Amino acid sequence: VTQGHSAVDEAPPLELQLHNVLRMRQAGQNADADRLLAMLRREHPQLDLDAELKRLQGEAEKPASSP
């Protein structure tokens, strides 16, 4: 396996990063989650990341079978 080589060279999609923030918070890693979120805010100043986090959290809590 070659190091540092992947199919995509850019950063992971924003939604994936926000999922990471939620996972870190669930694991009690609030400082790490806050650092990642602060970095994302600098990269995406035009977005309401708190609203996105709430949306993702709501999706995660919904049963998959609901419409």
Tab-separated table of C-alpha atoms in Angstrom, residues 24-65:
chain	number	residue	atom	x	y	z
A	24	MET	CA	-16.183	12.746	18.298
A	25	ARG	CA	-18.784	14.397	20.519
A	26	GLN	CA	-20.518	11.062	21.136
A	27	ALA	CA	-17.135	9.608	22.106
A	28	GLY	CA	-16.580	12.481	24.558
A	29	GLN	CA	-13.799	14.064	22.476
A	30	ASN	CA	-15.296	17.543	22.660
A	31	ALA	CA	-12.002	19.431	22.304
A	32	ASP	CA	-11.156	17.559	19.095
A	33	ALA	CA	-14.693	18.034	17.778
A	34	ASP	CA	-14.526	21.775	18.501
A	35	ARG	CA	-11.146	22.069	16.737
A	36	LEU	CA	-12.446	20.285	13.637
A	37	LEU	CA	-15.604	22.400	13.623
A	38	ALA	CA	-13.570	25.613	13.965
A	39	MET	CA	-11.436	24.542	10.989
A	40	LEU	CA	-14.564	23.794	8.926
A	41	ARG	CA	-16.030	27.192	9.841
A	42	ARG	CA	-12.894	28.884	8.486
A	43	GLU	CA	-13.143	26.851	5.277
A	44	HIS	CA	-16.894	27.400	4.818
A	45	PRO	CA	-17.724	30.816	6.328
A	46	GLN	CA	-20.843	31.118	4.171
A	47	LEU	CA	-22.491	28.006	5.642
A	48	ASP	CA	-24.477	27.585	8.845
A	49	LEU	CA	-22.605	24.551	10.133
A	50	ASP	CA	-24.609	24.393	13.364
A	51	ALA	CA	-27.778	23.981	11.327
A	52	GLU	CA	-26.071	21.295	9.215
A	53	LEU	CA	-24.966	19.447	12.369
A	54	LYS	CA	-28.513	19.532	13.740
A	55	ARG	CA	-29.846	18.208	10.439
A	56	LEU	CA	-27.325	15.361	10.360
A	57	GLN	CA	-27.964	14.565	13.993
A	58	GLY	CA	-31.694	14.433	13.316
A	59	GLU	CA	-31.121	12.062	10.399
A	60	ALA	CA	-28.924	9.841	12.552
A	61	GLU	CA	-31.569	9.611	15.280
A	62	LYS	CA	-34.431	8.833	12.907
A	63	PRO	CA	-35.196	5.167	12.291
A	64	ALA	CA	-34.006	4.235	8.816
A	65	SER	CA	-37.442	2.889	7.901
